[in-house]
Amino acid sequence: MKTLISSDVRLLADLIRKGGVVVFPTETVFGIGASSFNEEACKRIYKIKGRPSDNPLIAHFSSIEGIKSVCEVSEVAERLLCEFAPGPITLVLPKKNPNIFPKEMPTLAVRIPKNPVIREWIEECGSPISAPSANLSGRPSLTRMTDALRYFDGIVDGILVAEEPNLGIESTVVGLYEDPPVLLRPGSIESDQLKLFLPNLVLPNVITKSGEFIPPSPGMKYKHYSPQAHVKLLPSETFVSEFLQCGKDSKTAWIGFSFGPTVDDDKPTHKIDPIRMKLVSSNWEYSSALYAFFESCDQLGMETIYCEEPREKSGKEGLLNRLQKASEAN
Ligand code: AMP
Ligand code: MG
């Protein structure tokens, strides 16, 4: 298939109106989208990704008005949108228009991306864009244009060239379809911020009724975010000592806040290829770099990726969730 790679939002909107599938960057990660009113096109996304058919897609809008035209927007939902949208928040709301994908569900996950170019494109499309993250199901989401091109050139109808994601992890997902509201997926907008609006917000770890795991969101039962390499999540002290011991092993990679004695010390242990070692200075920088680092490590055939635990600071919630999921998958 010939893929149109362009920054021209009109050309890419044209593809969507004709039933095409387009890969596009958002402030969180890359998405792979189709018109929310074209069921066939939306179903193609599942085929391309290998996504389980019962894991619904997020509908992306250019405005709050657009959301109101298809969903019941309660007072608190509107306040959350006014505070956090456009931005990395997804609300799951009761659906008003049954024709929007996925038709069989009574609820719809909605989000307004931050980049004005992406909103302009959605506006041009003339419909919301249903999109999951642009990656193969179960693998980490993509955050670099080079990776999006490598995976999707020749596979989708178009790739929209615009600013690359900078947050690096998927949106926070909040379920507002029943009381109490539920945090379905942690992200860059954290529960402390949400609780100012939703004091009874529930954080669903494992909800058990007679010992059974009942996922409050379909996506929660699936494996997510894991690179091919094994991921080891370690507290700071262990991370540093392991690095000093095993850093020389050329099949290991390292991402964290400190690597012990300064790297330019005259010790052979520290002279490792910088490509296998990513130094970050905040949880935010860590999130932003994480999936790209995973992707590079897989490209290089690394066997183990050692990750230092996030700092007890803002930005920990979503990052720790992704690191735990990646390390659980081993
Ligand atoms: P992705 O876009 O691949 O990052 O995944 C979207 C996430 O939103 C998944 O975890 C979905 O299960 C979740 N989601 C989408 N629509 C709904 C919905 N109607 N109800 C609950 N969760 C949803
Ligand atoms: Mg995803």
PDB file of C-alpha atoms in Angstrom, residues 8-293:
ATOM      1  CA  ASP A   8      -0.956  18.789   5.108  1.00  0.00           C
ATOM      2  CA  VAL A   9      -3.962  18.321   7.396  1.00  0.00           C
ATOM      3  CA  ARG A  10      -6.387  18.722   4.474  1.00  0.00           C
ATOM      4  CA  LEU A  11      -4.868  15.867   2.508  1.00  0.00           C
ATOM      5  CA  LEU A  12      -4.850  13.627   5.559  1.00  0.00           C
ATOM      6  CA  ALA A  13      -8.447  14.582   6.415  1.00  0.00           C
ATOM      7  CA  ASP A  14      -9.422  13.640   2.900  1.00  0.00           C
ATOM      8  CA  LEU A  15      -8.069  10.140   3.486  1.00  0.00           C
ATOM      9  CA  ILE A  16     -10.167   9.807   6.651  1.00  0.00           C
ATOM     10  CA  ARG A  17     -13.326  10.976   4.844  1.00  0.00           C
ATOM     11  CA  LYS A  18     -12.681   8.293   2.233  1.00  0.00           C
ATOM     12  CA  GLY A  19     -12.538   5.602   4.949  1.00  0.00           C
ATOM     13  CA  GLY A  20      -8.767   5.557   5.422  1.00  0.00           C
ATOM     14  CA  VAL A  21      -6.601   4.788   8.457  1.00  0.00           C
ATOM     15  CA  VAL A  22      -4.066   7.448   9.499  1.00  0.00           C
ATOM     16  CA  VAL A  23      -1.195   7.406  12.026  1.00  0.00           C
ATOM     17  CA  PHE A  24      -0.748  10.713  13.865  1.00  0.00           C
ATOM     18  CA  PRO A  25       1.252  12.097  16.814  1.00  0.00           C
ATOM     19  CA  THR A  26      -0.396  13.466  19.966  1.00  0.00           C
ATOM     20  CA  GLU A  27       1.167  14.960  23.101  1.00  0.00           C
ATOM     21  CA  THR A  28       1.027  11.500  24.766  1.00  0.00           C
ATOM     22  CA  VAL A  29       1.997   8.874  22.133  1.00  0.00           C
ATOM     23  CA  PHE A  30       1.299   8.187  18.441  1.00  0.00           C
ATOM     24  CA  GLY A  31      -2.270   7.151  17.567  1.00  0.00           C
ATOM     25  CA  ILE A  32      -3.694   5.135  14.669  1.00  0.00           C
ATOM     26  CA  GLY A  33      -7.108   6.486  13.747  1.00  0.00           C
ATOM     27  CA  ALA A  34     -10.174   6.319  11.532  1.00  0.00           C
ATOM     28  CA  SER A  35     -13.529   8.111  11.434  1.00  0.00           C
ATOM     29  CA  SER A  36     -15.593   7.191  14.505  1.00  0.00           C
ATOM     30  CA  PHE A  37     -18.608   6.888  12.186  1.00  0.00           C
ATOM     31  CA  ASN A  38     -16.939   4.405   9.825  1.00  0.00           C
ATOM     32  CA  GLU A  39     -17.164   1.016  11.509  1.00  0.00           C
ATOM     33  CA  GLU A  40     -15.331  -0.805   8.752  1.00  0.00           C
ATOM     34  CA  ALA A  41     -12.365   1.584   8.904  1.00  0.00           C
ATOM     35  CA  CYS A  42     -12.275   1.324  12.711  1.00  0.00           C
ATOM     36  CA  LYS A  43     -12.231  -2.462  12.449  1.00  0.00           C
ATOM     37  CA  ARG A  44      -9.223  -2.283  10.120  1.00  0.00           C
ATOM     38  CA  ILE A  45      -7.285  -0.701  12.980  1.00  0.00           C
ATOM     39  CA  TYR A  46      -7.827  -3.866  15.067  1.00  0.00           C
ATOM     40  CA  LYS A  47      -6.480  -6.015  12.250  1.00  0.00           C
ATOM     41  CA  ILE A  48      -3.405  -3.844  11.752  1.00  0.00           C
ATOM     42  CA  LYS A  49      -2.568  -3.802  15.461  1.00  0.00           C
ATOM     43  CA  GLY A  50      -3.635  -7.330  16.327  1.00  0.00           C
ATOM     44  CA  ARG A  51      -5.837  -5.728  18.989  1.00  0.00           C
ATOM     45  CA  PRO A  52      -8.429  -7.886  20.791  1.00  0.00           C
ATOM     46  CA  SER A  53     -11.854  -6.948  19.413  1.00  0.00           C
ATOM     47  CA  ASP A  54     -13.366  -6.274  22.857  1.00  0.00           C
ATOM     48  CA  ASN A  55     -10.837  -3.548  23.729  1.00  0.00           C
ATOM     49  CA  PRO A  56     -12.599  -0.324  22.671  1.00  0.00           C
ATOM     50  CA  LEU A  57     -10.990   2.762  21.105  1.00  0.00           C
ATOM     51  CA  ILE A  58     -10.795   6.341  22.371  1.00  0.00           C
ATOM     52  CA  ALA A  59     -12.672   8.906  20.259  1.00  0.00           C
ATOM     53  CA  HIS A  60     -10.590  12.055  19.692  1.00  0.00           C
ATOM     54  CA  PHE A  61     -12.405  15.393  19.372  1.00  0.00           C
ATOM     55  CA  SER A  62     -11.397  18.941  18.521  1.00  0.00           C
ATOM     56  CA  SER A  63     -13.744  20.590  21.054  1.00  0.00           C
ATOM     57  CA  ILE A  64     -15.950  20.085  24.121  1.00  0.00           C
ATOM     58  CA  GLU A  65     -18.976  20.875  21.919  1.00  0.00           C
ATOM     59  CA  GLY A  66     -18.109  17.875  19.735  1.00  0.00           C
ATOM     60  CA  ILE A  67     -18.086  15.631  22.815  1.00  0.00           C
ATOM     61  CA  LYS A  68     -21.433  17.052  23.970  1.00  0.00           C
ATOM     62  CA  SER A  69     -23.003  16.203  20.627  1.00  0.00           C
ATOM     63  CA  VAL A  70     -22.476  12.449  21.159  1.00  0.00           C
ATOM     64  CA  CYS A  71     -22.185  11.941  24.951  1.00  0.00           C
ATOM     65  CA  GLU A  72     -23.942  12.867  28.187  1.00  0.00           C
ATOM     66  CA  VAL A  73     -21.581  15.416  29.740  1.00  0.00           C
ATOM     67  CA  SER A  74     -22.364  15.825  33.459  1.00  0.00           C
ATOM     68  CA  GLU A  75     -21.453  18.966  35.365  1.00  0.00           C
ATOM     69  CA  VAL A  76     -18.329  17.355  36.834  1.00  0.00           C
ATOM     70  CA  ALA A  77     -17.307  15.937  33.439  1.00  0.00           C
ATOM     71  CA  GLU A  78     -17.529  19.433  32.016  1.00  0.00           C
ATOM     72  CA  ARG A  79     -15.451  20.847  34.845  1.00  0.00           C
ATOM     73  CA  LEU A  80     -12.783  18.197  34.252  1.00  0.00           C
ATOM     74  CA  LEU A  81     -12.730  18.973  30.542  1.00  0.00           C
ATOM     75  CA  CYS A  82     -12.480  22.720  31.203  1.00  0.00           C
ATOM     76  CA  GLU A  83      -9.555  22.112  33.579  1.00  0.00           C
ATOM     77  CA  PHE A  84      -7.565  19.410  31.756  1.00  0.00           C
ATOM     78  CA  ALA A  85      -8.608  19.405  28.079  1.00  0.00           C
ATOM     79  CA  PRO A  86      -7.121  19.799  25.570  1.00  0.00           C
ATOM     80  CA  GLY A  87      -4.633  17.522  27.277  1.00  0.00           C
ATOM     81  CA  PRO A  88      -3.699  14.005  28.344  1.00  0.00           C
ATOM     82  CA  ILE A  89      -7.053  13.048  29.902  1.00  0.00           C
ATOM     83  CA  THR A  90      -9.646  10.591  28.599  1.00  0.00           C
ATOM     84  CA  LEU A  91     -13.136  10.476  30.121  1.00  0.00           C
ATOM     85  CA  VAL A  92     -15.416   7.477  29.690  1.00  0.00           C
ATOM     86  CA  LEU A  93     -18.944   8.903  29.445  1.00  0.00           C
ATOM     87  CA  PRO A  94     -22.457   7.596  28.786  1.00  0.00           C
ATOM     88  CA  LYS A  95     -23.100   7.617  25.046  1.00  0.00           C
ATOM     89  CA  LYS A  96     -25.934   9.651  23.504  1.00  0.00           C
ATOM     90  CA  ASN A  97     -25.405   8.754  19.849  1.00  0.00           C
ATOM     91  CA  PRO A  98     -25.476   4.950  19.345  1.00  0.00           C
ATOM     92  CA  ASN A  99     -23.928   5.184  15.853  1.00  0.00           C
ATOM     93  CA  ILE A 100     -20.477   6.074  17.057  1.00  0.00           C
ATOM     94  CA  PHE A 101     -17.839   3.315  17.248  1.00  0.00           C
ATOM     95  CA  PRO A 102     -17.976   0.927  19.159  1.00  0.00           C
ATOM     96  CA  LYS A 103     -21.706   0.777  18.483  1.00  0.00           C
ATOM     97  CA  GLU A 104     -22.482  -2.020  20.930  1.00  0.00           C
ATOM     98  CA  MET A 105     -21.110  -0.168  23.964  1.00  0.00           C
ATOM     99  CA  PRO A 106     -23.256   2.189  26.070  1.00  0.00           C
ATOM    100  CA  THR A 107     -20.181   4.267  26.963  1.00  0.00           C
ATOM    101  CA  LEU A 108     -17.582   6.177  24.966  1.00  0.00           C
ATOM    102  CA  ALA A 109     -14.006   7.139  25.878  1.00  0.00           C
ATOM    103  CA  VAL A 110     -13.335  10.733  24.751  1.00  0.00           C
ATOM    104  CA  ARG A 111     -10.255  12.936  24.605  1.00  0.00           C
ATOM    105  CA  ILE A 112      -9.126  16.252  23.088  1.00  0.00           C
ATOM    106  CA  PRO A 113      -5.458  16.206  22.018  1.00  0.00           C
ATOM    107  CA  LYS A 114      -3.327  19.196  22.931  1.00  0.00           C
ATOM    108  CA  ASN A 115      -1.559  19.938  19.643  1.00  0.00           C
ATOM    109  CA  PRO A 116      -3.641  22.531  17.721  1.00  0.00           C
ATOM    110  CA  VAL A 117      -2.509  21.017  14.390  1.00  0.00           C
ATOM    111  CA  ILE A 118      -4.040  17.678  15.371  1.00  0.00           C
ATOM    112  CA  ARG A 119      -7.273  19.402  16.448  1.00  0.00           C
ATOM    113  CA  GLU A 120      -7.344  21.257  13.139  1.00  0.00           C
ATOM    114  CA  TRP A 121      -6.967  17.922  11.336  1.00  0.00           C
ATOM    115  CA  ILE A 122      -9.836  16.362  13.360  1.00  0.00           C
ATOM    116  CA  GLU A 123     -11.961  19.431  12.555  1.00  0.00           C
ATOM    117  CA  GLU A 124     -11.182  18.968   8.834  1.00  0.00           C
ATOM    118  CA  CYS A 125     -12.118  15.282   9.047  1.00  0.00           C
ATOM    119  CA  GLY A 126     -15.661  16.344   9.942  1.00  0.00           C
ATOM    120  CA  SER A 127     -16.006  13.562  12.533  1.00  0.00           C
ATOM    121  CA  PRO A 128     -14.270  12.407  15.691  1.00  0.00           C
ATOM    122  CA  ILE A 129     -11.293  10.083  15.194  1.00  0.00           C
ATOM    123  CA  SER A 130     -11.348   6.718  16.952  1.00  0.00           C
ATOM    124  CA  ALA A 131      -7.811   5.753  17.767  1.00  0.00           C
ATOM    125  CA  PRO A 132      -5.819   3.497  20.035  1.00  0.00           C
ATOM    126  CA  SER A 133      -2.088   3.919  20.403  1.00  0.00           C
ATOM    127  CA  ALA A 134      -0.130   3.210  17.234  1.00  0.00           C
ATOM    128  CA  ASN A 135       1.789   0.065  18.136  1.00  0.00           C
ATOM    129  CA  LEU A 136       1.411  -3.646  17.836  1.00  0.00           C
ATOM    130  CA  SER A 137      -0.967  -4.861  20.535  1.00  0.00           C
ATOM    131  CA  GLY A 138       0.840  -5.539  23.815  1.00  0.00           C
ATOM    132  CA  ARG A 139       4.006  -3.689  22.803  1.00  0.00           C
ATOM    133  CA  PRO A 140       5.047  -0.243  24.032  1.00  0.00           C
ATOM    134  CA  SER A 141       3.413   2.730  22.325  1.00  0.00           C
ATOM    135  CA  LEU A 142       5.499   4.733  19.871  1.00  0.00           C
ATOM    136  CA  THR A 143       6.786   8.221  20.565  1.00  0.00           C
ATOM    137  CA  ARG A 144       9.161   8.938  17.655  1.00  0.00           C
ATOM    138  CA  MET A 145       8.342   9.676  14.023  1.00  0.00           C
ATOM    139  CA  THR A 146      11.154   7.377  12.856  1.00  0.00           C
ATOM    140  CA  ASP A 147       9.524   4.448  14.699  1.00  0.00           C
ATOM    141  CA  ALA A 148       6.040   5.337  13.384  1.00  0.00           C
ATOM    142  CA  LEU A 149       7.446   5.312   9.839  1.00  0.00           C
ATOM    143  CA  ARG A 150       9.295   2.046  10.349  1.00  0.00           C
ATOM    144  CA  TYR A 151       6.177   0.250  11.582  1.00  0.00           C
ATOM    145  CA  PHE A 152       3.442   1.862   9.503  1.00  0.00           C
ATOM    146  CA  ASP A 153       4.803   3.103   6.166  1.00  0.00           C
ATOM    147  CA  GLY A 154       3.164   0.817   3.612  1.00  0.00           C
ATOM    148  CA  ILE A 155       0.609  -0.477   6.163  1.00  0.00           C
ATOM    149  CA  VAL A 156      -1.738   2.521   6.651  1.00  0.00           C
ATOM    150  CA  ASP A 157      -3.235   5.068   4.231  1.00  0.00           C
ATOM    151  CA  GLY A 158      -1.493   8.066   5.739  1.00  0.00           C
ATOM    152  CA  ILE A 159       0.947   9.346   8.339  1.00  0.00           C
ATOM    153  CA  LEU A 160       0.416  12.877   9.594  1.00  0.00           C
ATOM    154  CA  VAL A 161       3.717  14.640  10.190  1.00  0.00           C
ATOM    155  CA  ALA A 162       3.483  16.977  13.198  1.00  0.00           C
ATOM    156  CA  GLU A 163       5.213  17.628  16.520  1.00  0.00           C
ATOM    157  CA  GLU A 164       6.322  14.379  18.198  1.00  0.00           C
ATOM    158  CA  PRO A 165       4.832  13.305  21.554  1.00  0.00           C
ATOM    159  CA  ASN A 166       6.563  14.871  24.544  1.00  0.00           C
ATOM    160  CA  LEU A 167       4.729  13.318  27.513  1.00  0.00           C
ATOM    161  CA  GLY A 168       5.606   9.817  26.341  1.00  0.00           C
ATOM    162  CA  ILE A 169       2.956   7.758  28.184  1.00  0.00           C
ATOM    163  CA  GLU A 170      -0.713   7.210  27.318  1.00  0.00           C
ATOM    164  CA  SER A 171      -3.491   9.446  28.671  1.00  0.00           C
ATOM    165  CA  THR A 172      -5.047   9.177  32.123  1.00  0.00           C
ATOM    166  CA  VAL A 173      -8.416   7.383  31.714  1.00  0.00           C
ATOM    167  CA  VAL A 174     -11.264   8.205  34.127  1.00  0.00           C
ATOM    168  CA  GLY A 175     -14.569   6.299  34.119  1.00  0.00           C
ATOM    169  CA  LEU A 176     -17.502   8.628  34.796  1.00  0.00           C
ATOM    170  CA  TYR A 177     -20.291   6.284  33.683  1.00  0.00           C
ATOM    171  CA  GLU A 178     -21.220   5.210  37.214  1.00  0.00           C
ATOM    172  CA  ASP A 179     -20.790   6.322  40.778  1.00  0.00           C
ATOM    173  CA  PRO A 180     -18.158   6.309  42.228  1.00  0.00           C
ATOM    174  CA  PRO A 181     -15.888   7.433  39.377  1.00  0.00           C
ATOM    175  CA  VAL A 182     -12.932   5.126  38.646  1.00  0.00           C
ATOM    176  CA  LEU A 183      -9.348   5.783  37.602  1.00  0.00           C
ATOM    177  CA  LEU A 184      -9.107   3.234  34.777  1.00  0.00           C
ATOM    178  CA  ARG A 185      -5.554   4.045  33.713  1.00  0.00           C
ATOM    179  CA  PRO A 186      -3.060   6.307  35.541  1.00  0.00           C
ATOM    180  CA  GLY A 187      -1.208   8.879  33.444  1.00  0.00           C
ATOM    181  CA  SER A 188       0.343  12.339  33.517  1.00  0.00           C
ATOM    182  CA  ILE A 189      -2.761  13.863  35.131  1.00  0.00           C
ATOM    183  CA  GLU A 190      -2.541  12.302  38.576  1.00  0.00           C
ATOM    184  CA  SER A 191      -5.132  11.139  41.101  1.00  0.00           C
ATOM    185  CA  ASP A 192      -4.353  14.024  43.496  1.00  0.00           C
ATOM    186  CA  GLN A 193      -5.310  16.506  40.797  1.00  0.00           C
ATOM    187  CA  LEU A 194      -8.434  14.514  39.894  1.00  0.00           C
ATOM    188  CA  LYS A 195      -9.565  14.189  43.510  1.00  0.00           C
ATOM    189  CA  LEU A 196      -9.986  17.959  43.726  1.00  0.00           C
ATOM    190  CA  PHE A 197     -12.909  17.410  41.339  1.00  0.00           C
ATOM    191  CA  LEU A 198     -13.765  13.792  42.176  1.00  0.00           C
ATOM    192  CA  PRO A 199     -13.261  13.326  45.939  1.00  0.00           C
ATOM    193  CA  ASN A 200     -14.685   9.782  45.820  1.00  0.00           C
ATOM    194  CA  LEU A 201     -12.446   8.624  42.921  1.00  0.00           C
ATOM    195  CA  VAL A 202     -11.656   4.903  43.188  1.00  0.00           C
ATOM    196  CA  LEU A 203      -8.282   3.500  42.227  1.00  0.00           C
ATOM    197  CA  PRO A 204      -9.005   0.000  40.994  1.00  0.00           C
ATOM    198  CA  ASN A 205      -6.159  -2.297  41.827  1.00  0.00           C
ATOM    199  CA  VAL A 206      -7.657  -5.701  41.760  1.00  0.00           C
ATOM    200  CA  ILE A 207     -11.391  -5.688  42.219  1.00  0.00           C
ATOM    201  CA  THR A 208     -12.358  -9.123  43.472  1.00  0.00           C
ATOM    202  CA  LYS A 209     -15.752 -10.620  43.976  1.00  0.00           C
ATOM    203  CA  SER A 210     -15.363 -14.241  45.042  1.00  0.00           C
ATOM    204  CA  GLY A 211     -11.666 -14.085  44.156  1.00  0.00           C
ATOM    205  CA  GLU A 212     -12.279 -13.180  40.543  1.00  0.00           C
ATOM    206  CA  PHE A 213     -10.634 -10.273  38.688  1.00  0.00           C
ATOM    207  CA  ILE A 214     -13.334  -8.080  37.220  1.00  0.00           C
ATOM    208  CA  PRO A 215     -11.677  -5.472  35.033  1.00  0.00           C
ATOM    209  CA  PRO A 216     -13.613  -2.187  35.194  1.00  0.00           C
ATOM    210  CA  SER A 217     -12.257  -1.315  31.725  1.00  0.00           C
ATOM    211  CA  PRO A 218     -11.874  -3.873  28.946  1.00  0.00           C
ATOM    212  CA  GLY A 219      -8.283  -2.755  28.348  1.00  0.00           C
ATOM    213  CA  MET A 220      -7.247  -3.675  31.890  1.00  0.00           C
ATOM    214  CA  LYS A 221      -7.309  -7.390  31.304  1.00  0.00           C
ATOM    215  CA  TYR A 222      -4.739  -7.244  28.533  1.00  0.00           C
ATOM    216  CA  LYS A 223      -0.983  -7.291  28.712  1.00  0.00           C
ATOM    217  CA  HIS A 224       0.445  -3.915  27.841  1.00  0.00           C
ATOM    218  CA  TYR A 225       3.533  -1.891  27.258  1.00  0.00           C
ATOM    219  CA  SER A 226       6.228  -4.586  27.257  1.00  0.00           C
ATOM    220  CA  PRO A 227       9.344  -4.552  25.094  1.00  0.00           C
ATOM    221  CA  GLN A 228      10.858  -7.826  23.900  1.00  0.00           C
ATOM    222  CA  ALA A 229      13.746  -7.434  26.340  1.00  0.00           C
ATOM    223  CA  HIS A 230      13.158  -8.398  29.981  1.00  0.00           C
ATOM    224  CA  VAL A 231      12.476  -5.376  32.171  1.00  0.00           C
ATOM    225  CA  LYS A 232      13.793  -5.243  35.737  1.00  0.00           C
ATOM    226  CA  LEU A 233      12.427  -2.497  37.964  1.00  0.00           C
ATOM    227  CA  LEU A 234      14.789  -1.774  40.847  1.00  0.00           C
ATOM    228  CA  PRO A 235      15.010   0.585  43.846  1.00  0.00           C
ATOM    229  CA  SER A 236      17.804   3.174  43.520  1.00  0.00           C
ATOM    230  CA  GLU A 237      20.445   1.433  45.662  1.00  0.00           C
ATOM    231  CA  THR A 238      20.024  -1.906  43.899  1.00  0.00           C
ATOM    232  CA  PHE A 239      19.928  -0.199  40.506  1.00  0.00           C
ATOM    233  CA  VAL A 240      23.295   1.461  41.114  1.00  0.00           C
ATOM    234  CA  SER A 241      24.949  -1.638  42.566  1.00  0.00           C
ATOM    235  CA  GLU A 242      23.643  -3.837  39.729  1.00  0.00           C
ATOM    236  CA  PHE A 243      24.911  -1.302  37.220  1.00  0.00           C
ATOM    237  CA  LEU A 244      28.367  -1.325  38.760  1.00  0.00           C
ATOM    238  CA  GLN A 245      28.356  -5.124  38.613  1.00  0.00           C
ATOM    239  CA  CYS A 246      26.674  -5.911  35.282  1.00  0.00           C
ATOM    240  CA  GLY A 247      26.893  -2.649  33.308  1.00  0.00           C
ATOM    241  CA  LYS A 248      29.670  -4.073  31.173  1.00  0.00           C
ATOM    242  CA  ASP A 249      27.428  -6.844  29.830  1.00  0.00           C
ATOM    243  CA  SER A 250      26.734  -5.638  26.308  1.00  0.00           C
ATOM    244  CA  LYS A 251      23.210  -7.152  26.293  1.00  0.00           C
ATOM    245  CA  THR A 252      22.038  -4.981  29.194  1.00  0.00           C
ATOM    246  CA  ALA A 253      20.538  -1.485  29.041  1.00  0.00           C
ATOM    247  CA  TRP A 254      19.944   1.011  31.833  1.00  0.00           C
ATOM    248  CA  ILE A 255      17.580   3.917  32.441  1.00  0.00           C
ATOM    249  CA  GLY A 256      17.604   5.870  35.683  1.00  0.00           C
ATOM    250  CA  PHE A 257      18.558   8.920  37.705  1.00  0.00           C
ATOM    251  CA  SER A 258      22.051   7.985  38.731  1.00  0.00           C
ATOM    252  CA  PHE A 259      24.697   5.486  37.832  1.00  0.00           C
ATOM    253  CA  GLY A 260      26.744   5.746  41.017  1.00  0.00           C
ATOM    254  CA  PRO A 261      30.181   7.361  40.808  1.00  0.00           C
ATOM    255  CA  THR A 262      30.300   9.843  37.961  1.00  0.00           C
ATOM    256  CA  VAL A 263      30.344   8.232  34.581  1.00  0.00           C
ATOM    257  CA  ASP A 264      33.584   9.849  33.479  1.00  0.00           C
ATOM    258  CA  ASP A 265      35.420   8.350  36.467  1.00  0.00           C
ATOM    259  CA  ASP A 266      38.374   6.419  35.245  1.00  0.00           C
ATOM    260  CA  LYS A 267      36.761   3.037  35.906  1.00  0.00           C
ATOM    261  CA  PRO A 268      36.246   0.515  33.137  1.00  0.00           C
ATOM    262  CA  THR A 269      32.732  -0.355  34.452  1.00  0.00           C
ATOM    263  CA  HIS A 270      31.551   3.109  33.511  1.00  0.00           C
ATOM    264  CA  LYS A 271      32.831   3.071  29.981  1.00  0.00           C
ATOM    265  CA  ILE A 272      29.737   1.563  28.460  1.00  0.00           C
ATOM    266  CA  ASP A 273      28.121   2.506  25.185  1.00  0.00           C
ATOM    267  CA  PRO A 274      25.921   5.571  25.910  1.00  0.00           C
ATOM    268  CA  ILE A 275      23.247   4.054  23.678  1.00  0.00           C
ATOM    269  CA  ARG A 276      22.591   1.440  26.392  1.00  0.00           C
ATOM    270  CA  MET A 277      22.393   3.995  29.165  1.00  0.00           C
ATOM    271  CA  LYS A 278      19.835   6.764  29.597  1.00  0.00           C
ATOM    272  CA  LEU A 279      20.280   9.286  32.373  1.00  0.00           C
ATOM    273  CA  VAL A 280      17.141  11.234  33.352  1.00  0.00           C
ATOM    274  CA  SER A 281      16.688  14.060  35.827  1.00  0.00           C
ATOM    275  CA  SER A 282      12.942  13.957  36.600  1.00  0.00           C
ATOM    276  CA  ASN A 283       9.949  11.603  36.457  1.00  0.00           C
ATOM    277  CA  TRP A 284       8.663  13.671  33.526  1.00  0.00           C
ATOM    278  CA  GLU A 285      11.859  13.278  31.535  1.00  0.00           C
ATOM    279  CA  TYR A 286      11.827   9.578  32.394  1.00  0.00           C
ATOM    280  CA  SER A 287       8.250   9.129  31.059  1.00  0.00           C
ATOM    281  CA  SER A 288       9.050  11.101  27.955  1.00  0.00           C
ATOM    282  CA  ALA A 289      12.094   8.933  27.160  1.00  0.00           C
ATOM    283  CA  LEU A 290      10.849   5.512  28.305  1.00  0.00           C
ATOM    284  CA  TYR A 291       9.126   3.996  25.261  1.00  0.00           C
ATOM    285  CA  ALA A 292      11.683   5.374  22.808  1.00  0.00           C
ATOM    286  CA  PHE A 293      14.393   3.795  24.962  1.00  0.00           C
TER     287      PHE A 293
END
